[in-house]
mmCIF file of C-alpha atoms and ligand atoms in Angstrom:
data_model
loop_
_atom_site.group_PDB
_atom_site.id
_atom_site.type_symbol
_atom_site.label_atom_id
_atom_site.label_comp_id
_atom_site.label_asym_id
_atom_site.label_seq_id
_atom_site.Cartn_x
_atom_site.Cartn_y
_atom_site.Cartn_z
ATOM 1 C CA MET A 1 5.659 42.440 -77.420
ATOM 2 C CA LYS A 2 9.009 40.837 -78.214
ATOM 3 C CA GLN A 3 9.369 37.154 -77.441
ATOM 4 C CA ASP A 4 11.500 36.456 -74.375
ATOM 5 C CA LEU A 5 14.151 33.797 -75.033
ATOM 6 C CA LEU A 6 15.555 33.682 -71.507
ATOM 7 C CA GLY A 7 14.423 30.611 -69.636
ATOM 8 C CA MET A 8 13.714 28.618 -72.782
ATOM 9 C CA THR A 9 15.072 25.084 -72.888
ATOM 10 C CA MET A 10 17.336 23.862 -75.669
ATOM 11 C CA ASP A 11 14.341 22.152 -77.334
ATOM 12 C CA GLU A 12 12.204 25.271 -77.114
ATOM 13 C CA LEU A 13 14.945 27.361 -78.711
ATOM 14 C CA LYS A 14 15.392 24.832 -81.498
ATOM 15 C CA ALA A 15 11.649 25.014 -82.168
ATOM 16 C CA PHE A 16 11.856 28.796 -82.063
ATOM 17 C CA ALA A 17 14.680 28.749 -84.635
ATOM 18 C CA THR A 18 12.683 26.472 -86.928
ATOM 19 C CA GLU A 19 9.620 28.715 -86.669
ATOM 20 C CA THR A 20 11.746 31.672 -87.716
ATOM 21 C CA GLY A 21 12.928 29.758 -90.791
ATOM 22 C CA GLU A 22 16.337 28.784 -89.426
ATOM 23 C CA LYS A 23 17.955 25.405 -88.855
ATOM 24 C CA PRO A 24 17.458 23.901 -85.359
ATOM 25 C CA PHE A 25 21.179 24.185 -84.563
ATOM 26 C CA ARG A 26 20.766 27.974 -84.567
ATOM 27 C CA GLY A 27 18.589 27.424 -81.511
ATOM 28 C CA LYS A 28 21.390 25.495 -79.898
ATOM 29 C CA GLN A 29 23.796 28.344 -80.576
ATOM 30 C CA LEU A 30 21.325 30.761 -78.997
ATOM 31 C CA PHE A 31 20.994 28.522 -75.951
ATOM 32 C CA ILE A 32 24.769 28.442 -75.495
ATOM 33 C CA TRP A 33 25.142 32.229 -75.742
ATOM 34 C CA ILE A 34 22.209 32.981 -73.462
ATOM 35 C CA ASN A 35 23.434 30.614 -70.767
ATOM 36 C CA ARG A 36 26.887 32.158 -70.880
ATOM 37 C CA GLY A 37 25.201 35.361 -69.818
ATOM 38 C CA VAL A 38 25.414 37.164 -73.162
ATOM 39 C CA ARG A 39 22.606 39.710 -73.264
ATOM 40 C CA ASP A 40 23.047 41.306 -76.652
ATOM 41 C CA PHE A 41 22.268 39.529 -79.941
ATOM 42 C CA ARG A 42 25.002 41.551 -81.645
ATOM 43 C CA GLU A 43 27.620 39.679 -79.623
ATOM 44 C CA MET A 44 26.441 36.293 -80.921
ATOM 45 C CA THR A 45 29.013 36.287 -83.652
ATOM 46 C CA ASP A 46 28.440 32.799 -85.021
ATOM 47 C CA LEU A 47 24.852 33.642 -85.990
ATOM 48 C CA PRO A 48 24.237 35.034 -89.488
ATOM 49 C CA LEU A 49 23.914 38.796 -89.534
ATOM 50 C CA ALA A 50 20.404 38.696 -90.981
ATOM 51 C CA PHE A 51 19.228 36.374 -88.200
ATOM 52 C CA ARG A 52 20.762 38.614 -85.553
ATOM 53 C CA GLN A 53 18.963 41.610 -86.998
ATOM 54 C CA LYS A 54 15.690 39.718 -87.046
ATOM 55 C CA LEU A 55 16.230 38.677 -83.439
ATOM 56 C CA GLU A 56 16.734 42.269 -82.403
ATOM 57 C CA GLU A 57 13.405 43.197 -83.938
ATOM 58 C CA THR A 58 11.343 40.271 -82.682
ATOM 59 C CA ALA A 59 12.989 38.832 -79.578
ATOM 60 C CA ARG A 60 14.636 39.827 -76.345
ATOM 61 C CA ILE A 61 16.646 38.265 -73.511
ATOM 62 C CA GLY A 62 14.534 39.423 -70.615
ATOM 63 C CA HIS A 63 16.999 39.765 -67.799
ATOM 64 C CA ALA A 64 16.134 41.089 -64.381
ATOM 65 C CA GLU A 65 17.588 44.407 -63.367
ATOM 66 C CA ILE A 66 19.843 44.798 -60.352
ATOM 67 C CA LEU A 67 18.024 47.493 -58.364
ATOM 68 C CA ASP A 68 20.369 47.332 -55.421
ATOM 69 C CA GLN A 69 23.391 45.416 -54.229
ATOM 70 C CA GLN A 70 24.844 45.201 -50.731
ATOM 71 C CA ILE A 71 28.215 43.665 -50.005
ATOM 72 C CA ASP A 72 29.333 42.301 -46.647
ATOM 73 C CA GLU A 73 33.067 42.968 -46.864
ATOM 74 C CA THR A 74 33.864 40.644 -43.970
ATOM 75 C CA ASP A 75 32.809 37.458 -45.754
ATOM 76 C CA GLY A 76 32.190 38.458 -49.379
ATOM 77 C CA THR A 77 28.433 37.887 -49.175
ATOM 78 C CA ARG A 78 26.425 39.948 -51.637
ATOM 79 C CA LYS A 79 22.735 40.559 -51.462
ATOM 80 C CA PHE A 80 21.016 41.537 -54.692
ATOM 81 C CA LEU A 81 17.654 43.174 -55.053
ATOM 82 C CA PHE A 82 16.363 42.191 -58.469
ATOM 83 C CA GLY A 83 13.626 44.012 -60.351
ATOM 84 C CA PHE A 84 11.424 41.962 -62.647
ATOM 85 C CA ALA A 85 9.186 43.523 -65.256
ATOM 86 C CA GLY A 86 5.667 43.866 -63.853
ATOM 87 C CA GLU A 87 3.155 41.299 -65.069
ATOM 88 C CA ALA A 88 0.735 43.533 -66.885
ATOM 89 C CA GLY A 89 3.605 45.196 -68.711
ATOM 90 C CA ASP A 90 3.088 48.228 -66.484
ATOM 91 C CA ASP A 91 5.975 50.248 -65.132
ATOM 92 C CA ALA A 92 5.776 48.857 -61.619
ATOM 93 C CA MET A 93 8.616 46.467 -60.964
ATOM 94 C CA ASP A 94 8.260 43.329 -58.931
ATOM 95 C CA ALA A 95 11.274 42.773 -56.726
ATOM 96 C CA ALA A 96 12.895 39.813 -55.000
ATOM 97 C CA GLU A 97 16.293 39.105 -53.572
ATOM 98 C CA ALA A 98 19.114 36.636 -54.106
ATOM 99 C CA VAL A 99 22.196 36.124 -51.956
ATOM 100 C CA PHE A 100 25.682 35.225 -53.208
ATOM 101 C CA MET A 101 27.803 33.376 -50.642
ATOM 102 C CA LYS A 102 31.402 32.234 -50.683
ATOM 103 C CA TYR A 103 32.245 28.858 -49.223
ATOM 104 C CA LYS A 104 35.439 26.839 -49.254
ATOM 105 C CA TYR A 105 33.973 24.488 -51.841
ATOM 106 C CA GLY A 106 32.744 27.213 -54.186
ATOM 107 C CA ASN A 107 30.218 29.974 -54.651
ATOM 108 C CA THR A 108 26.554 29.464 -53.882
ATOM 109 C CA LEU A 109 23.571 31.549 -54.894
ATOM 110 C CA CYS A 110 20.439 31.488 -52.785
ATOM 111 C CA VAL A 111 17.670 31.981 -55.362
ATOM 112 C CA SER A 112 14.117 33.308 -54.890
ATOM 113 C CA SER A 113 11.305 31.296 -56.481
ATOM 114 C CA GLN A 114 8.368 33.669 -55.922
ATOM 115 C CA ILE A 115 7.701 37.319 -55.208
ATOM 116 C CA GLY A 116 6.369 37.115 -51.696
ATOM 117 C CA CYS A 117 5.084 33.847 -50.285
ATOM 118 C CA ARG A 118 1.769 32.183 -49.486
ATOM 119 C CA MET A 119 2.994 30.063 -46.559
ATOM 120 C CA GLY A 120 2.726 32.715 -43.842
ATOM 121 C CA CYS A 121 5.378 31.348 -41.450
ATOM 122 C CA ARG A 122 5.286 33.525 -38.357
ATOM 123 C CA PHE A 123 9.055 34.034 -38.051
ATOM 124 C CA CYS A 124 9.880 34.775 -41.701
ATOM 125 C CA ALA A 125 10.248 38.187 -43.318
ATOM 126 C CA SER A 126 9.242 36.853 -46.735
ATOM 127 C CA ALA A 127 5.709 36.272 -45.493
ATOM 128 C CA LEU A 128 5.151 39.835 -44.315
ATOM 129 C CA GLY A 129 4.142 41.382 -47.623
ATOM 130 C CA GLY A 130 1.899 38.519 -48.704
ATOM 131 C CA PHE A 131 2.055 36.828 -52.073
ATOM 132 C CA VAL A 132 2.541 38.700 -55.344
ATOM 133 C CA ARG A 133 3.366 36.144 -58.032
ATOM 134 C CA ASP A 134 5.426 33.171 -59.168
ATOM 135 C CA LEU A 135 8.788 33.745 -60.801
ATOM 136 C CA THR A 136 9.367 32.141 -64.209
ATOM 137 C CA ALA A 137 12.275 29.807 -64.991
ATOM 138 C CA GLY A 138 13.896 32.673 -66.901
ATOM 139 C CA GLU A 139 13.589 34.996 -63.919
ATOM 140 C CA MET A 140 15.300 32.429 -61.696
ATOM 141 C CA LEU A 141 18.016 31.818 -64.290
ATOM 142 C CA SER A 142 18.534 35.555 -64.585
ATOM 143 C CA GLN A 143 19.337 35.763 -60.861
ATOM 144 C CA VAL A 144 22.205 33.309 -61.439
ATOM 145 C CA LEU A 145 23.562 34.894 -64.616
ATOM 146 C CA MET A 146 23.303 38.471 -63.352
ATOM 147 C CA ALA A 147 24.853 37.627 -59.969
ATOM 148 C CA GLU A 148 27.745 35.888 -61.697
ATOM 149 C CA ALA A 149 28.375 38.902 -63.889
ATOM 150 C CA ALA A 150 28.188 41.310 -60.947
ATOM 151 C CA ALA A 151 30.410 39.230 -58.665
ATOM 152 C CA GLY A 152 32.813 38.434 -61.508
ATOM 153 C CA GLU A 153 32.984 34.852 -60.296
ATOM 154 C CA PRO A 154 31.249 31.641 -61.355
ATOM 155 C CA ILE A 155 28.410 30.186 -59.305
ATOM 156 C CA ASN A 156 28.827 26.436 -58.749
ATOM 157 C CA HIS A 157 25.945 25.729 -56.401
ATOM 158 C CA ILE A 158 22.422 26.978 -56.050
ATOM 159 C CA VAL A 159 19.979 26.642 -53.187
ATOM 160 C CA VAL A 160 16.341 27.519 -53.769
ATOM 161 C CA MET A 161 15.963 29.028 -50.309
ATOM 162 C CA GLY A 162 15.259 32.654 -51.052
ATOM 163 C CA MET A 163 11.867 34.267 -51.055
ATOM 164 C CA GLY A 164 8.964 31.940 -51.819
ATOM 165 C CA GLU A 165 7.941 28.311 -51.521
ATOM 166 C CA PRO A 166 9.512 26.393 -54.441
ATOM 167 C CA PHE A 167 6.958 23.560 -54.435
ATOM 168 C CA ASP A 168 4.163 26.118 -54.698
ATOM 169 C CA ASN A 169 5.764 26.958 -58.092
ATOM 170 C CA TYR A 170 6.927 23.473 -59.037
ATOM 171 C CA GLU A 171 6.860 23.631 -62.860
ATOM 172 C CA ASN A 172 8.937 26.786 -63.114
ATOM 173 C CA VAL A 173 11.463 25.627 -60.526
ATOM 174 C CA ALA A 174 11.825 22.252 -62.282
ATOM 175 C CA LYS A 175 12.406 23.936 -65.626
ATOM 176 C CA PHE A 176 15.002 26.236 -64.068
ATOM 177 C CA LEU A 177 16.940 23.274 -62.615
ATOM 178 C CA ARG A 178 16.844 21.435 -65.966
ATOM 179 C CA ILE A 179 18.228 24.447 -67.813
ATOM 180 C CA LEU A 180 21.050 24.821 -65.267
ATOM 181 C CA HIS A 181 21.828 21.145 -65.695
ATOM 182 C CA ASP A 182 21.960 21.177 -69.518
ATOM 183 C CA PRO A 183 25.503 20.284 -70.683
ATOM 184 C CA ASP A 184 25.329 23.101 -73.258
ATOM 185 C CA GLY A 185 24.241 25.546 -70.582
ATOM 186 C CA LYS A 186 25.819 25.883 -67.171
ATOM 187 C CA ASN A 187 26.255 22.110 -66.969
ATOM 188 C CA MET A 188 25.614 22.250 -63.226
ATOM 189 C CA SER A 189 25.383 18.891 -61.519
ATOM 190 C CA TYR A 190 22.067 18.173 -59.790
ATOM 191 C CA ARG A 191 24.167 17.322 -56.755
ATOM 192 C CA ASN A 192 25.034 21.006 -56.534
ATOM 193 C CA MET A 193 21.397 22.067 -56.357
ATOM 194 C CA THR A 194 19.234 22.022 -53.238
ATOM 195 C CA VAL A 195 15.584 22.907 -52.894
ATOM 196 C CA SER A 196 14.070 23.774 -49.527
ATOM 197 C CA THR A 197 10.386 23.315 -48.742
ATOM 198 C CA SER A 198 8.168 24.232 -45.844
ATOM 199 C CA GLY A 199 6.615 20.795 -46.256
ATOM 200 C CA LEU A 200 4.334 20.487 -49.301
ATOM 201 C CA ILE A 201 4.114 16.697 -49.439
ATOM 202 C CA PRO A 202 2.986 16.298 -53.082
ATOM 203 C CA GLY A 203 5.986 18.415 -54.113
ATOM 204 C CA ILE A 204 8.365 16.243 -52.085
ATOM 205 C CA ARG A 205 7.049 13.097 -53.799
ATOM 206 C CA ARG A 206 7.309 14.613 -57.227
ATOM 207 C CA PHE A 207 10.793 15.966 -56.588
ATOM 208 C CA ALA A 208 12.071 12.541 -55.470
ATOM 209 C CA LYS A 209 10.985 11.101 -58.822
ATOM 210 C CA ASP A 210 12.031 14.011 -61.042
ATOM 211 C CA PHE A 211 15.336 14.959 -59.394
ATOM 212 C CA PRO A 212 16.674 11.984 -57.426
ATOM 213 C CA GLN A 213 20.194 13.431 -57.507
ATOM 214 C CA ALA A 214 19.364 16.898 -56.242
ATOM 215 C CA GLY A 215 19.356 17.868 -52.574
ATOM 216 C CA LEU A 216 16.197 18.339 -50.569
ATOM 217 C CA ALA A 217 15.759 20.291 -47.352
ATOM 218 C CA ILE A 218 12.614 20.417 -45.244
ATOM 219 C CA SER A 219 11.917 23.188 -42.756
ATOM 220 C CA LEU A 220 10.708 21.530 -39.556
ATOM 221 C CA HIS A 221 11.101 24.004 -36.682
ATOM 222 C CA ARG A 222 8.710 22.249 -34.280
ATOM 223 C CA MET A 223 8.067 18.575 -33.552
ATOM 224 C CA THR A 224 4.456 18.607 -32.354
ATOM 225 C CA ASP A 225 1.525 19.348 -34.638
ATOM 226 C CA ALA A 226 0.053 21.955 -32.318
ATOM 227 C CA GLY A 227 3.374 23.742 -31.975
ATOM 228 C CA ARG A 228 4.294 23.534 -35.634
ATOM 229 C CA SER A 229 0.857 24.682 -36.804
ATOM 230 C CA SER A 230 1.128 27.710 -34.529
ATOM 231 C CA ILE A 231 4.224 28.980 -36.353
ATOM 232 C CA MET A 232 3.774 27.321 -39.765
ATOM 233 C CA PRO A 233 0.174 27.292 -41.046
ATOM 234 C CA VAL A 234 1.177 24.800 -43.765
ATOM 235 C CA ASN A 235 1.313 22.164 -41.021
ATOM 236 C CA ARG A 236 -2.480 22.150 -40.802
ATOM 237 C CA ARG A 237 -2.679 20.879 -44.352
ATOM 238 C CA TYR A 238 0.352 18.574 -44.118
ATOM 239 C CA PRO A 239 0.871 17.469 -40.505
ATOM 240 C CA LEU A 240 4.075 15.974 -39.154
ATOM 241 C CA ASP A 241 3.371 12.233 -39.406
ATOM 242 C CA GLY A 242 2.745 12.442 -43.141
ATOM 243 C CA LEU A 243 5.614 14.843 -43.635
ATOM 244 C CA LEU A 244 8.167 12.652 -41.866
ATOM 245 C CA GLN A 245 6.829 9.633 -43.739
ATOM 246 C CA ALA A 246 7.315 11.451 -47.069
ATOM 247 C CA ALA A 247 10.831 12.417 -45.949
ATOM 248 C CA LYS A 248 11.616 8.804 -45.134
ATOM 249 C CA GLU A 249 10.321 7.630 -48.504
ATOM 250 C CA TYR A 250 12.446 10.288 -50.177
ATOM 251 C CA THR A 251 15.599 8.877 -48.582
ATOM 252 C CA GLU A 252 14.616 5.329 -49.508
ATOM 253 C CA GLU A 253 13.824 6.172 -53.114
ATOM 254 C CA THR A 254 16.846 8.361 -53.769
ATOM 255 C CA GLY A 255 19.402 6.913 -51.369
ATOM 256 C CA ARG A 256 20.138 10.497 -50.411
ATOM 257 C CA ARG A 257 20.344 11.991 -46.983
ATOM 258 C CA ILE A 258 17.688 14.601 -46.348
ATOM 259 C CA THR A 259 18.368 17.897 -44.585
ATOM 260 C CA PHE A 260 16.043 19.168 -41.877
ATOM 261 C CA GLU A 261 16.218 22.859 -41.097
ATOM 262 C CA TYR A 262 15.422 23.862 -37.571
ATOM 263 C CA ALA A 263 15.387 27.572 -36.754
ATOM 264 C CA LEU A 264 15.979 27.947 -33.038
ATOM 265 C CA ILE A 265 13.551 30.337 -31.384
ATOM 266 C CA ARG A 266 14.349 31.207 -27.797
ATOM 267 C CA SER A 267 12.070 29.402 -25.304
ATOM 268 C CA GLU A 268 9.718 28.435 -28.113
ATOM 269 C CA ASN A 269 11.405 25.388 -29.647
ATOM 270 C CA ASP A 270 14.818 25.079 -27.988
ATOM 271 C CA THR A 271 13.925 23.503 -24.614
ATOM 272 C CA GLU A 272 15.013 20.071 -23.383
ATOM 273 C CA GLU A 273 11.564 18.787 -24.233
ATOM 274 C CA ASP A 274 11.935 19.971 -27.829
ATOM 275 C CA VAL A 275 15.316 18.328 -28.148
ATOM 276 C CA ALA A 276 13.928 15.067 -26.760
ATOM 277 C CA LEU A 277 11.172 15.130 -29.383
ATOM 278 C CA LEU A 278 13.678 15.803 -32.158
ATOM 279 C CA LYS A 279 15.721 12.829 -31.049
ATOM 280 C CA LYS A 280 12.675 10.604 -30.828
ATOM 281 C CA ARG A 281 11.180 11.509 -34.190
ATOM 282 C CA LEU A 282 14.367 11.635 -36.276
ATOM 283 C CA ARG A 283 16.048 8.541 -34.922
ATOM 284 C CA ARG A 284 17.137 6.090 -37.612
ATOM 285 C CA MET A 285 16.392 8.512 -40.426
ATOM 286 C CA LEU A 286 18.989 9.156 -43.110
ATOM 287 C CA CYS A 287 19.173 12.851 -42.290
ATOM 288 C CA HIS A 288 21.186 15.847 -41.282
ATOM 289 C CA VAL A 289 19.853 18.568 -38.997
ATOM 290 C CA ASN A 290 20.791 22.135 -39.770
ATOM 291 C CA LEU A 291 20.311 24.286 -36.691
ATOM 292 C CA ILE A 292 19.871 27.995 -37.381
ATOM 293 C CA PRO A 293 19.564 30.420 -34.464
ATOM 294 C CA LEU A 294 16.597 32.519 -35.582
ATOM 295 C CA ASN A 295 17.593 35.735 -37.297
ATOM 296 C CA LYS A 296 15.802 38.730 -36.001
ATOM 297 C CA VAL A 297 12.937 40.104 -38.051
ATOM 298 C CA GLU A 298 11.663 43.164 -36.129
ATOM 299 C CA GLU A 299 7.973 42.668 -36.861
ATOM 300 C CA THR A 300 7.770 39.127 -35.480
ATOM 301 C CA GLY A 301 8.870 39.876 -31.925
ATOM 302 C CA LEU A 302 10.679 36.520 -31.798
ATOM 303 C CA GLU A 303 14.218 36.058 -30.500
ATOM 304 C CA GLY A 304 16.812 33.566 -31.632
ATOM 305 C CA SER A 305 18.504 31.120 -29.287
ATOM 306 C CA SER A 306 22.094 31.855 -28.347
ATOM 307 C CA ARG A 307 24.922 30.355 -30.370
ATOM 308 C CA GLN A 308 25.907 28.495 -27.231
ATOM 309 C CA ARG A 309 22.487 26.878 -26.862
ATOM 310 C CA ALA A 310 22.535 25.924 -30.544
ATOM 311 C CA GLU A 311 25.957 24.270 -30.170
ATOM 312 C CA ALA A 312 24.744 22.360 -27.116
ATOM 313 C CA ILE A 313 21.719 21.034 -29.010
ATOM 314 C CA ALA A 314 23.951 19.945 -31.896
ATOM 315 C CA VAL A 315 26.147 17.996 -29.472
ATOM 316 C CA GLU A 316 23.126 16.362 -27.894
ATOM 317 C CA LEU A 317 21.734 15.271 -31.266
ATOM 318 C CA GLU A 318 25.119 13.933 -32.348
ATOM 319 C CA GLN A 319 25.300 11.900 -29.163
ATOM 320 C CA ALA A 320 21.953 10.369 -30.076
ATOM 321 C CA GLY A 321 23.373 9.388 -33.468
ATOM 322 C CA ILE A 322 21.716 12.201 -35.418
ATOM 323 C CA SER A 323 24.072 14.236 -37.581
ATOM 324 C CA ALA A 324 23.693 17.934 -36.764
ATOM 325 C CA THR A 325 25.504 21.230 -37.285
ATOM 326 C CA VAL A 326 24.877 24.860 -36.498
ATOM 327 C CA ARG A 327 24.715 26.789 -39.727
ATOM 328 C CA ARG A 328 27.505 29.224 -40.279
ATOM 329 C CA GLU A 329 25.739 32.523 -40.672
ATOM 330 C CA LEU A 330 26.676 34.585 -43.690
ATOM 331 C CA GLY A 331 25.229 37.911 -44.652
ATOM 332 C CA GLY A 332 23.866 38.821 -41.222
ATOM 333 C CA ASN A 333 25.314 42.310 -41.549
ATOM 334 C CA ILE A 334 23.264 43.021 -44.647
ATOM 335 C CA ASP A 335 19.946 41.423 -43.676
ATOM 336 C CA GLY A 336 20.724 38.695 -46.178
ATOM 337 C CA ALA A 337 20.501 35.839 -43.713
ATOM 338 C CA CYS A 338 17.711 33.233 -43.687
ATOM 339 C CA GLY A 339 14.270 34.658 -43.296
ATOM 340 C CA GLN A 340 15.393 38.217 -43.749
ATOM 341 C CA LEU A 341 14.688 38.488 -47.426
ATOM 342 C CA ARG A 342 11.723 40.733 -47.513
ATOM 343 C CA LEU A 343 9.502 42.166 -50.113
ATOM 344 C CA GLN A 344 10.957 45.423 -51.319
ATOM 345 C CA ARG A 345 9.448 47.519 -54.014
ATOM 346 C CA LYS A 346 11.173 50.435 -55.612
ATOM 347 C CA LYS A 347 8.820 53.297 -56.124
HETATM 348 N N1 LIG B 1 9.931 28.256 -48.348
HETATM 349 C C1 LIG B 1 11.045 27.386 -48.232
HETATM 350 C C2 LIG B 1 12.374 28.025 -48.619
HETATM 351 C C3 LIG B 1 12.717 29.420 -48.110
HETATM 352 S S1 LIG B 1 13.202 29.697 -46.456
HETATM 353 C C4 LIG B 1 11.127 26.796 -46.851
HETATM 354 O O1 LIG B 1 10.331 27.181 -46.008
HETATM 355 O O2 LIG B 1 11.925 25.904 -46.615
HETATM 356 C C5 LIG B 1 14.776 29.082 -46.117
HETATM 357 C C6 LIG B 1 14.916 28.696 -44.648
HETATM 358 O O3 LIG B 1 14.996 29.841 -43.775
HETATM 359 C C7 LIG B 1 13.721 27.894 -44.153
HETATM 360 O O4 LIG B 1 14.155 26.810 -43.387
HETATM 361 C C8 LIG B 1 13.011 28.908 -43.283
HETATM 362 O O5 LIG B 1 12.156 28.302 -42.373
HETATM 363 C C9 LIG B 1 14.171 29.615 -42.645
HETATM 364 N N2 LIG B 1 13.833 30.869 -41.992
HETATM 365 C C10 LIG B 1 12.777 31.678 -42.207
HETATM 366 N N3 LIG B 1 12.808 32.748 -41.395
HETATM 367 C C11 LIG B 1 13.914 32.619 -40.633
HETATM 368 C C12 LIG B 1 14.514 33.418 -39.624
HETATM 369 N N4 LIG B 1 13.975 34.577 -39.237
HETATM 370 N N5 LIG B 1 15.653 32.972 -39.071
HETATM 371 C C13 LIG B 1 16.238 31.818 -39.479
HETATM 372 N N6 LIG B 1 15.735 31.039 -40.430
HETATM 373 C C14 LIG B 1 14.584 31.424 -41.008
#
């Protein structure tokens, strides 16, 4: 099997070059080409011909394949279905999605970190098919490079909010962020990267130390343990007190505001009582609340709150001194909105 160079760090590629009898700077050249999205060794014109030929025989740049692409013409959102080579080298392709979104401040890609998900949140489409496997750093990087090529526009921001729980795949996600950040690669500022977690506390602690400049979002959705556990099983392992404490420590250690995501489910977590609890528990925290009227996922039988109700809750939180906005919904026409990324396998 050919060695896959995609998702290798600069240091790993330098070591690879040395092992193949080349000078380390050849590894640097490879890193630069790969991170520009070049997929063919023949195009790497500053590498000696003999080295290029050797690379073709022994190595590959293992990009994902775009199995499907849907474009929402009204807002320019594109949803990609990526196929990743099956683990056992069989013909079956693992698939996951990524969503390209246009904002005033630049283009963002919502990246998947796993195929399927182990968290089992009751309202989320990604949980429906169960867990298949972790994605590698290269497979996450490929989503960015392939989406850029397909959209014909650069991606300046990434959010790890696609399928999967990033802190259940910490090492690979961390490596992916470091490669994006490398000045010889995409040179993306950590400030332009955000990771969203369902609340794995050890991951939050680690992330605060490893990536103090990156953004962190925590999915809250309910403010009592009984309520939260009923829709997010992860809450049984990491209940709210500990989670909010970890969030507070994150803001103290990094000096960064934390984002709390709150998907509004009609009559389930959008009542006056729920809002009162939000106000009580988030008061004096360095945070921003992102309210998202739940997007419909047929199988769950849950309904989202109205836009009007969401706006009213935002106003109420603001009045209590808690920064809050209702998320602008992109990609709703193509099932590319939050929680709608579902496991899809091409036969
Ligand atoms: N596993 C991570 C990241 C992926 S989900 C996490 O849980 O944070 C990205 C966001 O979409 C999370 O806040 C998630 O709770 C939310 N979400 C899931 N299903 C949704 C739905 N049907 N409608 C709106 N938001 C949803």
